[in-house]
Amino acid sequence: MLLAIGSLDSLADEPRPLVESWAERGFPVIVRRGTAGDDESAIAIGLPLPPTLGKLRLGFLIPPKHVAASVAAHSVAEAARSAPAHLRPQLQAAAALAMRLRLRPVVFGALLWQHLTGLAYLRAGSDIDLIWPVSRREDLDELLGGLAALDDAGPARLDGEIISRTGEGANWRELRSALTRHGGTVLVKSMHGAELRCARHLFV
């Protein structure tokens, strides 16, 4: 749930100290897609709280001059160090798939936030979210097949998106399914919105 707030007044007592000290702890926020009516001169950001604090998604707008630094994306291999032991073989297998295809996936979602903050974001049953930038159409079928195999083997459900050269993304599972259907469409998302498109034309 996204809780859009201009101040922290509406925030419950328990998560409030964590949010108020977020920047002091050196924790980052994430840039999110803006919503209608947002101040276009500001940057829309999000701050997800850990599940133990209600799993709220806080939304803010900040002036660009208040950005202290950009945080580099984190690879699967890096983030695997912050994952529970039972998830590491699956993450290592994903890293091996990436190496075989010469791709550089990065993590997002609960694993990323746990890696960045040291707070407990992963729970039993949490998905593992990965972003796979793909520039060559010929890599796509092997990647989607490899992801399906890793997802079937578990233990975690693999989620995430395939990102095209244009920076637009589609859920890998939906894309794989759409590619099996003549004229199959998939939801393509960007920072500017989302729309259905023919899956076979995405990586032409």
CSV table of C-alpha atoms in Angstrom, one decimal:
chain,number,residue,atom,x,y,z
A,1,MET,CA,0.0,0.0,0.0
A,2,LEU,CA,1.4,3.4,-1.0
A,3,LEU,CA,0.9,5.9,1.8
A,4,ALA,CA,1.5,9.3,0.2
A,5,ILE,CA,2.3,11.8,2.8
A,6,GLY,CA,3.6,15.4,2.9
A,7,SER,CA,4.7,15.0,6.5
A,8,LEU,CA,5.1,12.1,8.9
A,9,ASP,CA,2.1,13.2,11.0
A,10,SER,CA,-0.1,10.3,9.8
A,11,LEU,CA,2.6,7.7,10.4
A,12,ALA,CA,2.1,5.3,13.4
A,13,ASP,CA,4.4,5.6,16.3
A,14,GLU,CA,6.3,2.3,15.7
A,15,PRO,CA,7.7,3.0,12.3
A,16,ARG,CA,8.1,6.7,12.7
A,17,PRO,CA,11.6,6.7,14.4
A,18,LEU,CA,13.0,4.5,11.6
A,19,VAL,CA,11.6,6.8,8.9
A,20,GLU,CA,12.9,9.9,10.7
A,21,SER,CA,16.4,8.4,11.0
A,22,TRP,CA,16.4,6.9,7.5
A,23,ALA,CA,18.8,9.5,5.9
A,24,GLU,CA,21.0,9.6,9.0
A,25,ARG,CA,21.5,5.8,8.7
A,26,GLY,CA,22.6,6.3,5.2
A,27,PHE,CA,19.7,4.3,3.7
A,28,PRO,CA,18.7,5.1,0.2
A,29,VAL,CA,15.2,5.7,-1.3
A,30,ILE,CA,14.0,4.6,-4.7
A,31,VAL,CA,12.8,6.7,-7.6
A,32,ARG,CA,9.2,5.8,-8.5
A,33,ARG,CA,6.9,6.7,-11.3
A,34,GLY,CA,5.1,10.0,-10.5
A,35,THR,CA,1.3,10.2,-10.1
A,36,ALA,CA,-1.2,12.6,-11.6
A,37,GLY,CA,-0.9,16.0,-9.9
A,38,ASP,CA,2.6,15.6,-8.7
A,39,ASP,CA,4.9,18.6,-8.8
A,40,GLU,CA,6.9,17.9,-12.1
A,41,SER,CA,9.8,19.9,-10.8
A,42,ALA,CA,10.3,17.4,-8.0
A,43,ILE,CA,11.5,13.8,-7.9
A,44,ALA,CA,9.0,11.2,-6.9
A,45,ILE,CA,10.6,8.7,-4.5
A,46,GLY,CA,9.5,5.7,-2.5
A,47,LEU,CA,10.5,4.2,0.8
A,48,PRO,CA,9.3,0.7,1.6
A,49,LEU,CA,9.1,-0.3,5.3
A,50,PRO,CA,10.0,-3.8,6.4
A,51,PRO,CA,7.1,-6.3,6.8
A,52,THR,CA,7.4,-6.2,10.6
A,53,LEU,CA,6.5,-2.5,10.4
A,54,GLY,CA,3.4,-3.1,8.3
A,55,LYS,CA,5.0,-3.3,4.8
A,56,LEU,CA,3.9,0.3,4.1
A,57,ARG,CA,5.1,2.0,0.9
A,58,LEU,CA,5.8,5.7,1.7
A,59,GLY,CA,5.8,8.1,-1.2
A,60,PHE,CA,7.5,11.5,-1.2
A,61,LEU,CA,8.4,14.3,-3.5
A,62,ILE,CA,11.8,15.9,-3.1
A,63,PRO,CA,13.6,18.8,-4.9
A,64,PRO,CA,16.5,17.6,-7.1
A,65,LYS,CA,18.9,19.6,-5.1
A,66,HIS,CA,18.3,17.4,-2.1
A,67,VAL,CA,19.7,14.3,-3.8
A,68,ALA,CA,23.0,13.5,-2.1
A,69,ALA,CA,24.2,10.7,-4.3
A,70,SER,CA,23.0,8.0,-6.6
A,71,VAL,CA,23.4,4.3,-5.5
A,72,ALA,CA,24.7,1.8,-8.0
A,73,ALA,CA,22.6,-1.2,-8.9
A,74,HIS,CA,23.6,-4.4,-7.0
A,75,SER,CA,24.3,-7.6,-8.8
A,76,VAL,CA,22.8,-11.0,-7.9
A,77,ALA,CA,26.1,-12.2,-6.6
A,78,GLU,CA,26.5,-9.2,-4.3
A,79,ALA,CA,23.1,-9.3,-2.9
A,80,ALA,CA,23.2,-13.1,-2.3
A,81,ARG,CA,25.5,-12.4,0.6
A,82,SER,CA,22.5,-10.9,2.4
A,83,ALA,CA,20.1,-13.7,1.6
A,84,PRO,CA,19.2,-16.6,3.9
A,85,ALA,CA,21.5,-19.6,3.3
A,86,HIS,CA,18.7,-21.7,1.8
A,87,LEU,CA,18.2,-19.1,-1.0
A,88,ARG,CA,21.9,-18.8,-2.0
A,89,PRO,CA,22.1,-21.8,-4.3
A,90,GLN,CA,19.2,-20.5,-6.4
A,91,LEU,CA,20.8,-17.0,-6.5
A,92,GLN,CA,24.1,-18.5,-7.5
A,93,ALA,CA,22.4,-20.5,-10.3
A,94,ALA,CA,20.8,-17.2,-11.5
A,95,ALA,CA,24.3,-15.6,-11.5
A,96,ALA,CA,25.6,-18.6,-13.5
A,97,LEU,CA,22.8,-18.2,-16.0
A,98,ALA,CA,23.7,-14.5,-16.4
A,99,MET,CA,27.4,-15.3,-16.8
A,100,ARG,CA,26.6,-17.9,-19.5
A,101,LEU,CA,24.6,-15.4,-21.5
A,102,ARG,CA,26.9,-12.5,-20.6
A,103,LEU,CA,24.0,-10.6,-19.0
A,104,ARG,CA,24.2,-8.4,-15.9
A,105,PRO,CA,21.0,-8.8,-13.9
A,106,VAL,CA,20.4,-6.7,-10.8
A,107,VAL,CA,18.2,-7.2,-7.8
A,108,PHE,CA,15.3,-5.2,-6.5
A,109,GLY,CA,12.5,-5.7,-4.1
A,110,ALA,CA,12.9,-7.4,-0.7
A,111,LEU,CA,16.3,-8.8,-1.3
A,112,LEU,CA,17.7,-5.4,-2.4
A,113,TRP,CA,16.3,-3.6,0.6
A,114,GLN,CA,17.6,-6.2,3.0
A,115,HIS,CA,21.0,-6.0,1.3
A,116,LEU,CA,21.1,-2.2,1.5
A,117,THR,CA,19.7,-1.7,5.0
A,118,GLY,CA,20.5,-4.9,6.9
A,119,LEU,CA,16.8,-4.9,8.0
A,120,ALA,CA,14.6,-8.0,7.6
A,121,TYR,CA,12.7,-7.6,4.4
A,122,LEU,CA,12.7,-11.2,3.2
A,123,ARG,CA,10.1,-13.5,4.8
A,124,ALA,CA,9.2,-17.1,4.2
A,125,GLY,CA,7.6,-17.2,0.8
A,126,SER,CA,9.2,-13.9,-0.4
A,127,ASP,CA,9.8,-13.6,-4.1
A,128,ILE,CA,13.2,-13.0,-5.5
A,129,ASP,CA,13.0,-10.0,-7.8
A,130,LEU,CA,15.6,-9.6,-10.6
A,131,ILE,CA,15.9,-7.1,-13.5
A,132,TRP,CA,17.5,-8.5,-16.6
A,133,PRO,CA,18.7,-6.0,-19.2
A,134,VAL,CA,18.7,-7.7,-22.6
A,135,SER,CA,19.9,-6.1,-25.8
A,136,ARG,CA,20.0,-9.1,-28.1
A,137,ARG,CA,16.9,-10.9,-29.2
A,138,GLU,CA,18.8,-14.2,-29.6
A,139,ASP,CA,19.5,-14.3,-25.8
A,140,LEU,CA,15.9,-14.0,-24.9
A,141,ASP,CA,14.6,-17.6,-25.4
A,142,GLU,CA,17.5,-19.1,-23.5
A,143,LEU,CA,17.1,-16.6,-20.7
A,144,LEU,CA,13.3,-17.2,-20.4
A,145,GLY,CA,13.8,-20.9,-20.4
A,146,GLY,CA,16.6,-20.7,-17.8
A,147,LEU,CA,14.4,-18.5,-15.5
A,148,ALA,CA,11.5,-20.9,-15.8
A,149,ALA,CA,13.8,-23.8,-14.8
A,150,LEU,CA,15.2,-21.9,-11.8
A,151,ASP,CA,11.7,-20.9,-10.8
A,152,ASP,CA,10.5,-24.5,-11.0
A,153,ALA,CA,13.5,-25.7,-8.9
A,154,GLY,CA,12.9,-23.1,-6.2
A,155,PRO,CA,12.9,-22.7,-3.3
A,156,ALA,CA,11.8,-19.1,-4.0
A,157,ARG,CA,9.5,-17.8,-6.7
A,158,LEU,CA,11.5,-15.9,-9.2
A,159,ASP,CA,9.9,-12.6,-10.2
A,160,GLY,CA,11.2,-9.7,-12.2
A,161,GLU,CA,11.4,-8.0,-15.5
A,162,ILE,CA,13.2,-8.2,-18.8
A,163,ILE,CA,14.4,-4.7,-19.8
A,164,SER,CA,14.8,-3.8,-23.5
A,165,ARG,CA,17.4,-1.5,-25.0
A,166,THR,CA,14.8,1.3,-24.8
A,167,GLY,CA,14.6,1.0,-21.0
A,168,GLU,CA,11.1,-0.5,-21.1
A,169,GLY,CA,10.3,-3.6,-19.1
A,170,ALA,CA,8.0,-6.6,-19.1
A,171,ASN,CA,7.5,-9.3,-16.5
A,172,TRP,CA,9.5,-12.3,-17.6
A,173,ARG,CA,6.8,-14.8,-16.9
A,174,GLU,CA,4.2,-12.8,-18.8
A,175,LEU,CA,6.6,-12.2,-21.7
A,176,ARG,CA,7.4,-15.9,-21.9
A,177,SER,CA,3.7,-16.8,-22.0
A,178,ALA,CA,2.9,-14.1,-24.6
A,179,LEU,CA,5.7,-15.3,-26.9
A,180,THR,CA,4.0,-18.7,-27.2
A,181,ARG,CA,0.8,-17.2,-28.5
A,182,HIS,CA,0.3,-15.8,-32.0
A,183,GLY,CA,-0.1,-12.0,-31.5
A,184,GLY,CA,0.4,-12.4,-27.8
A,185,THR,CA,0.5,-9.1,-25.9
A,186,VAL,CA,2.4,-8.2,-22.7
A,187,LEU,CA,2.2,-5.2,-20.4
A,188,VAL,CA,5.2,-3.0,-21.0
A,189,LYS,CA,6.2,-0.5,-18.3
A,190,SER,CA,8.4,2.5,-18.2
A,191,MET,CA,8.8,5.6,-16.0
A,192,HIS,CA,6.1,7.3,-18.2
A,193,GLY,CA,3.4,4.7,-18.0
A,194,ALA,CA,2.3,1.2,-19.1
A,195,GLU,CA,0.7,-0.2,-22.2
A,196,LEU,CA,0.0,-3.6,-23.8
A,197,ARG,CA,2.2,-4.4,-26.8
A,198,CYS,CA,2.8,-7.3,-29.1
A,199,ALA,CA,5.5,-9.4,-27.4
A,200,ARG,CA,7.2,-10.4,-30.6
A,201,HIS,CA,7.9,-6.8,-31.5
A,202,LEU,CA,9.6,-5.8,-28.2
A,203,PHE,CA,13.1,-6.9,-29.1
A,204,VAL,CA,13.1,-6.5,-32.8
